[in-house]
Short mmCIF file of C-alpha atoms and ligand atoms in Angstrom, two decimals:
data_model
loop_
_atom_site.label_atom_id
_atom_site.label_comp_id
_atom_site.label_asym_id
_atom_site.label_seq_id
_atom_site.Cartn_x
_atom_site.Cartn_y
_atom_site.Cartn_z
CA MET A 1044 3.15 15.93 -23.58
CA LYS A 1045 4.63 13.76 -26.15
CA ILE A 1046 7.44 11.53 -25.11
CA VAL A 1047 9.82 11.02 -28.28
CA ARG A 1048 12.56 8.31 -28.22
CA SER A 1049 13.97 8.71 -31.52
CA ILE A 1050 15.60 11.55 -33.54
CA ALA A 1051 13.28 10.77 -36.50
CA GLU A 1052 10.13 11.44 -34.66
CA LEU A 1053 11.30 14.91 -33.91
CA LYS A 1054 9.53 16.93 -36.57
CA ARG A 1055 10.26 20.71 -36.29
CA ASP A 1056 7.36 23.16 -36.80
CA HIS A 1057 9.28 26.38 -37.79
CA SER A 1058 6.09 28.48 -37.53
CA VAL A 1059 6.24 28.10 -33.63
CA SER A 1060 9.01 29.50 -31.12
CA LEU A 1061 10.66 26.70 -29.25
CA GLY A 1062 12.25 26.87 -25.78
CA PHE A 1063 14.60 24.00 -25.21
CA VAL A 1064 15.91 22.58 -21.72
CA PRO A 1065 18.74 20.14 -22.18
CA THR A 1066 19.00 17.90 -19.07
CA MET A 1067 20.25 14.50 -17.94
CA GLY A 1068 17.14 13.76 -15.99
CA ALA A 1069 16.44 13.42 -12.25
CA PHE A 1070 14.45 16.34 -12.26
CA HIS A 1071 14.25 18.58 -9.16
CA GLU A 1072 12.98 22.33 -8.78
CA GLY A 1073 15.96 23.74 -10.59
CA HIS A 1074 15.01 21.86 -13.84
CA LEU A 1075 11.33 22.58 -13.31
CA SER A 1076 11.87 26.43 -12.90
CA LEU A 1077 13.99 26.21 -16.33
CA MET A 1078 10.93 24.33 -17.94
CA ARG A 1079 8.44 26.81 -16.76
CA VAL A 1080 10.28 29.75 -17.99
CA ALA A 1081 10.88 28.02 -21.36
CA LYS A 1082 7.13 27.46 -21.59
CA SER A 1083 6.24 30.83 -20.45
CA HIS A 1084 8.43 32.44 -23.37
CA HIS A 1085 7.68 30.15 -26.16
CA ASP A 1086 4.96 28.48 -27.99
CA VAL A 1087 6.51 25.03 -27.44
CA ALA A 1088 8.88 23.87 -24.59
CA ALA A 1089 10.77 20.89 -25.19
CA VAL A 1090 13.26 18.97 -22.78
CA SER A 1091 15.87 16.47 -23.63
CA LEU A 1092 16.51 13.75 -21.10
CA PHE A 1093 19.90 12.08 -21.93
CA VAL A 1094 22.61 10.96 -19.58
CA ASN A 1095 25.41 11.70 -21.91
CA PRO A 1096 28.26 9.06 -21.46
CA THR A 1097 30.81 11.04 -23.05
CA GLN A 1098 30.93 13.89 -20.50
CA PHE A 1099 31.78 11.42 -17.74
CA GLY A 1100 35.36 10.41 -16.91
CA GLN A 1101 36.66 7.12 -15.95
CA GLY A 1102 35.62 6.32 -12.27
CA GLU A 1103 32.75 8.94 -12.37
CA ASP A 1104 29.16 8.21 -11.66
CA PHE A 1105 27.89 7.54 -14.96
CA GLU A 1106 26.67 3.94 -14.00
CA ARG A 1107 24.92 5.17 -10.76
CA TYR A 1108 23.53 8.52 -12.14
CA PRO A 1109 19.90 8.52 -10.87
CA ARG A 1110 17.53 7.42 -13.75
CA ASN A 1111 13.69 7.32 -13.69
CA LEU A 1112 11.88 8.16 -16.93
CA ASP A 1113 8.26 7.70 -15.53
CA ARG A 1114 8.87 10.03 -12.58
CA ASP A 1115 10.74 12.55 -14.75
CA ALA A 1116 8.01 12.44 -17.53
CA GLU A 1117 5.34 13.16 -14.69
CA MET A 1118 7.25 16.04 -13.50
CA ALA A 1119 8.06 17.65 -16.83
CA GLU A 1120 4.24 17.30 -17.77
CA SER A 1121 3.35 19.11 -14.59
CA ALA A 1122 5.81 22.17 -15.59
CA GLY A 1123 4.00 22.52 -19.01
CA VAL A 1124 6.58 20.70 -21.25
CA ASP A 1125 5.21 19.66 -24.42
CA ILE A 1126 7.78 17.42 -25.85
CA LEU A 1127 10.21 15.21 -23.83
CA PHE A 1128 12.88 13.81 -26.04
CA ALA A 1129 14.56 10.75 -24.35
CA PRO A 1130 17.05 9.08 -26.92
CA ASP A 1131 19.11 6.11 -25.98
CA VAL A 1132 22.96 6.00 -26.39
CA SER A 1133 22.56 4.14 -29.79
CA GLN A 1134 20.37 7.23 -31.29
CA MET A 1135 22.86 9.86 -30.11
CA TYR A 1136 26.22 8.20 -30.72
CA PRO A 1137 25.95 5.80 -33.72
CA ARG A 1138 29.49 6.51 -34.13
CA LYS A 1139 32.02 9.05 -32.25
CA THR A 1140 34.04 10.34 -34.80
CA THR A 1141 33.21 14.03 -34.41
CA GLU A 1142 33.76 15.99 -31.35
CA ILE A 1143 33.87 19.66 -30.45
CA GLN A 1144 36.54 21.05 -28.43
CA VAL A 1145 36.21 24.48 -27.03
CA SER A 1146 39.62 26.09 -26.04
CA GLY A 1147 40.35 28.96 -23.71
CA VAL A 1148 37.57 28.28 -21.12
CA THR A 1149 37.78 24.60 -20.64
CA GLU A 1150 41.15 23.98 -19.42
CA ARG A 1151 40.74 25.10 -15.56
CA TRP A 1152 38.44 24.37 -12.93
CA GLU A 1153 35.93 21.66 -13.92
CA GLY A 1154 37.92 21.01 -17.15
CA GLY A 1155 41.11 20.56 -15.25
CA HIS A 1156 39.44 18.16 -12.64
CA ARG A 1157 37.45 16.28 -15.20
CA PRO A 1158 39.59 15.93 -18.40
CA GLY A 1159 37.20 15.41 -21.55
CA HIS A 1160 34.11 16.61 -19.57
CA PHE A 1161 33.55 19.66 -21.72
CA THR A 1162 34.09 18.08 -24.96
CA GLY A 1163 31.61 15.82 -24.11
CA VAL A 1164 29.23 18.42 -22.99
CA ALA A 1165 29.87 20.64 -26.06
CA THR A 1166 29.49 17.95 -28.37
CA VAL A 1167 26.19 16.63 -26.98
CA VAL A 1168 24.83 20.22 -26.62
CA ALA A 1169 25.69 20.95 -30.45
CA LYS A 1170 23.92 17.60 -31.47
CA LEU A 1171 20.98 18.49 -29.34
CA PHE A 1172 20.65 21.96 -30.95
CA ASN A 1173 20.73 20.53 -34.25
CA ILE A 1174 18.33 17.85 -33.54
CA VAL A 1175 15.89 20.04 -31.57
CA GLN A 1176 16.57 23.36 -33.35
CA PRO A 1177 15.40 25.47 -30.69
CA THR A 1178 14.60 29.39 -30.53
CA ALA A 1179 16.15 29.61 -27.32
CA ALA A 1180 17.79 27.10 -24.75
CA TYR A 1181 17.82 27.55 -21.01
CA PHE A 1182 20.61 26.36 -18.63
CA GLY A 1183 21.06 26.78 -14.83
CA GLN A 1184 23.96 28.95 -13.55
CA LYS A 1185 25.10 26.33 -11.11
CA ASP A 1186 27.22 25.13 -13.98
CA LEU A 1187 28.71 28.41 -14.30
CA GLN A 1188 31.70 27.20 -16.53
CA GLN A 1189 29.41 25.02 -18.69
CA CYS A 1190 27.49 28.07 -19.43
CA LEU A 1191 30.57 30.11 -20.43
CA VAL A 1192 31.63 26.95 -22.76
CA ILE A 1193 28.16 26.78 -24.43
CA GLN A 1194 28.14 30.54 -24.83
CA ARG A 1195 31.72 30.36 -26.32
CA MET A 1196 30.67 27.33 -28.71
CA VAL A 1197 27.53 28.99 -29.78
CA ALA A 1198 29.47 32.17 -30.72
CA ASP A 1199 32.49 30.37 -32.31
CA LEU A 1200 30.19 27.96 -34.49
CA ASN A 1201 27.49 30.82 -35.23
CA LEU A 1202 24.75 28.43 -33.98
CA PRO A 1203 21.36 30.15 -34.29
CA VAL A 1204 20.00 29.79 -30.91
CA GLU A 1205 19.38 32.23 -28.19
CA LEU A 1206 20.99 31.40 -24.74
CA LYS A 1207 19.24 31.80 -21.39
CA PHE A 1208 21.13 31.26 -18.25
CA GLU A 1209 18.88 31.17 -15.11
CA GLU A 1210 19.62 31.84 -11.38
CA THR A 1211 20.63 28.88 -9.29
CA VAL A 1212 17.75 27.34 -7.26
CA ARG A 1213 18.66 26.40 -3.81
CA GLU A 1214 17.08 24.24 -0.95
CA SER A 1215 15.77 26.52 2.17
CA ASP A 1216 19.16 26.08 3.85
CA GLY A 1217 21.14 27.50 0.76
CA LEU A 1218 22.38 23.94 -0.81
CA ALA A 1219 22.29 24.36 -4.48
CA MET A 1220 19.68 21.87 -6.20
CA SER A 1221 21.55 19.16 -8.00
CA SER A 1222 20.51 15.69 -9.14
CA ARG A 1223 23.69 14.41 -7.24
CA ASN A 1224 22.33 15.62 -4.01
CA VAL A 1225 20.64 12.21 -3.52
CA TYR A 1226 23.99 10.61 -3.00
CA LEU A 1227 24.29 12.35 0.23
CA SER A 1228 24.17 10.59 3.32
CA ASP A 1229 21.98 12.26 5.97
CA SER A 1230 25.16 13.38 7.93
CA ASN A 1231 26.79 14.89 4.71
CA ARG A 1232 23.39 16.37 3.67
CA ALA A 1233 23.52 18.38 7.00
CA ILE A 1234 27.12 19.51 6.49
CA ALA A 1235 26.51 20.39 2.56
CA PRO A 1236 25.18 23.85 3.07
CA ASN A 1237 28.25 24.88 4.51
CA LEU A 1238 29.45 25.39 0.89
CA TYR A 1239 27.20 28.13 0.02
CA GLN A 1240 27.81 29.66 3.56
CA GLU A 1241 31.67 29.88 2.66
CA LEU A 1242 30.90 31.41 -0.65
CA LYS A 1243 28.75 34.12 0.99
CA ASN A 1244 31.61 34.57 3.79
CA ILE A 1245 34.22 35.14 0.87
CA ARG A 1246 31.78 37.40 -0.98
CA ASP A 1247 31.34 39.47 2.30
CA GLY A 1248 34.95 39.53 3.12
CA VAL A 1249 35.86 40.72 -0.62
CA LEU A 1250 33.43 43.34 -0.54
CA VAL A 1251 34.58 44.81 2.72
CA LYS A 1252 38.18 43.82 2.07
CA SER A 1253 38.50 42.31 5.63
CA ALA A 1254 41.53 40.25 4.40
CA SER A 1255 43.24 39.55 1.30
CA VAL A 1256 41.59 37.48 -1.33
CA ASP A 1257 44.16 34.61 -0.80
CA SER A 1258 43.56 34.59 3.04
CA LEU A 1259 39.83 34.72 2.81
CA LEU A 1260 40.16 31.70 0.23
CA SER A 1261 42.49 29.74 2.36
CA SER A 1262 40.46 30.38 5.76
CA ALA A 1263 37.43 29.02 3.83
CA ILE A 1264 39.20 25.93 2.44
CA ASN A 1265 40.35 25.28 6.01
CA ARG A 1266 36.93 25.38 7.67
CA LEU A 1267 35.47 23.17 4.65
CA ASN A 1268 38.22 20.81 5.37
CA ALA A 1269 37.57 20.69 8.97
CA VAL A 1270 33.73 19.74 8.49
CA GLY A 1271 34.80 16.99 6.24
CA PHE A 1272 34.85 18.53 2.58
CA THR A 1273 37.80 17.93 0.14
CA VAL A 1274 37.89 21.02 -1.90
CA ASP A 1275 38.92 20.49 -5.49
CA TYR A 1276 39.12 24.21 -6.03
CA LEU A 1277 37.76 27.30 -4.39
CA GLU A 1278 38.55 30.55 -6.40
CA LEU A 1279 37.61 34.14 -7.10
CA VAL A 1280 37.40 34.49 -11.04
CA ASP A 1281 36.49 37.07 -13.61
CA LEU A 1282 32.76 36.21 -14.75
CA ASP A 1283 33.52 36.39 -18.34
CA THR A 1284 36.78 34.48 -18.74
CA MET A 1285 36.89 32.65 -15.47
CA ALA A 1286 40.61 33.67 -14.93
CA PRO A 1287 41.59 33.91 -11.46
CA ILE A 1288 41.48 37.71 -10.11
CA ARG A 1289 42.60 39.33 -6.87
CA ASP A 1290 40.78 42.84 -7.22
CA LEU A 1291 37.04 43.50 -7.66
CA GLU A 1292 37.41 45.58 -10.91
CA GLN A 1293 34.91 43.60 -12.98
CA ASP A 1294 31.99 41.30 -12.50
CA ALA A 1295 33.33 38.27 -10.76
CA ALA A 1296 32.16 34.80 -9.16
CA ILE A 1297 33.42 32.88 -6.44
CA ILE A 1298 33.56 29.14 -7.66
CA VAL A 1299 33.84 25.87 -5.82
CA ALA A 1300 33.97 22.14 -6.30
CA ALA A 1301 34.34 19.86 -3.26
CA ARG A 1302 33.90 16.40 -2.42
CA LEU A 1303 31.90 14.95 0.53
CA GLY A 1304 31.87 11.54 1.02
CA SER A 1305 31.16 10.03 -2.46
CA THR A 1306 29.48 13.20 -3.71
CA ARG A 1307 31.15 15.93 -5.63
CA LEU A 1308 29.39 19.20 -5.25
CA ILE A 1309 29.73 22.55 -7.35
CA ASP A 1310 28.48 25.87 -6.72
CA ASN A 1311 29.32 29.50 -7.44
CA LEU A 1312 28.23 33.05 -6.21
CA ARG A 1313 28.35 35.90 -8.57
CA ILE A 1314 29.40 39.29 -7.70
CA LEU A 1315 28.21 41.82 -10.10
CA LEU A 1316 29.46 45.34 -9.92
CA ASN A 1317 26.28 47.17 -11.05
CA SER A 1318 24.22 45.54 -8.24
CA LEU A 1319 26.54 46.55 -5.32
O1 PAF B 1956 23.97 20.33 -17.50
C1 PAF B 1956 23.63 19.07 -17.82
O2 PAF B 1956 22.65 18.38 -17.35
C2 PAF B 1956 24.31 18.57 -18.88
O3 PAF B 1956 25.67 18.99 -18.86
C3 PAF B 1956 23.84 18.82 -20.37
C4 PAF B 1956 23.83 20.47 -20.53
C5 PAF B 1956 22.34 18.47 -20.48
C6 PAF B 1956 24.38 18.03 -21.34
O4 PAF B 1956 24.58 16.93 -21.30
#
């Protein structure tokens, strides 16, 4: 595996297909499974590792975000990655005079709670696509709204990249894998799986109509609060637009963001009508 630190060193060979996994490092099995899929479908698998400052707000965890290039490089190599692109901030942002703002799908949920977050994400992902020039790019569905924002950006800007959104990888107790899980204290780690459990409870309730959607959501919020979470949002939304819905007439998702101690967790559970 080649570790590349500068944009100038990245030379795209257009005779091969390239599968790309953009990341901020601190790899876990979720990242590794994206890397393996990228490698299995393309001649070359490339991964970027860049903790992007522009997608973190004031008071968020940019400074403490876990960074360990040697460990990550070993893990990426073991997953079959050919190129690890790990630029520093001055490579990626010699200036910050151009931004990409995707409207319509960024105002609510993560975008509402983290103003500017998706402008940072869209801008860095567009830059990475232009630098790496992938055939296809792979993202995890845990960041469901991010997937929608990137899909909208790629369509609106006619970017020549195929997008692949892969299933969330979970710990055996259901907790969605995330680089931020390392922040959890032992006691909060034991509580954290309640988040996914509540998503499943709501899905089951919505499917059998055991109560109204509003009351299923508010009961779940109360139970989460009772075990120590502070819920930023918990909603049933249309999968394509992420607008809140109350009837299951289209593919949907239950989305959640909640804080547990100093850790902010997000998760979601999709309800696909044709798989019911
Ligand atoms: O999902 C992430 O890790 C980041 O938001 C991404 C897509 C690498 C952009 O910095």
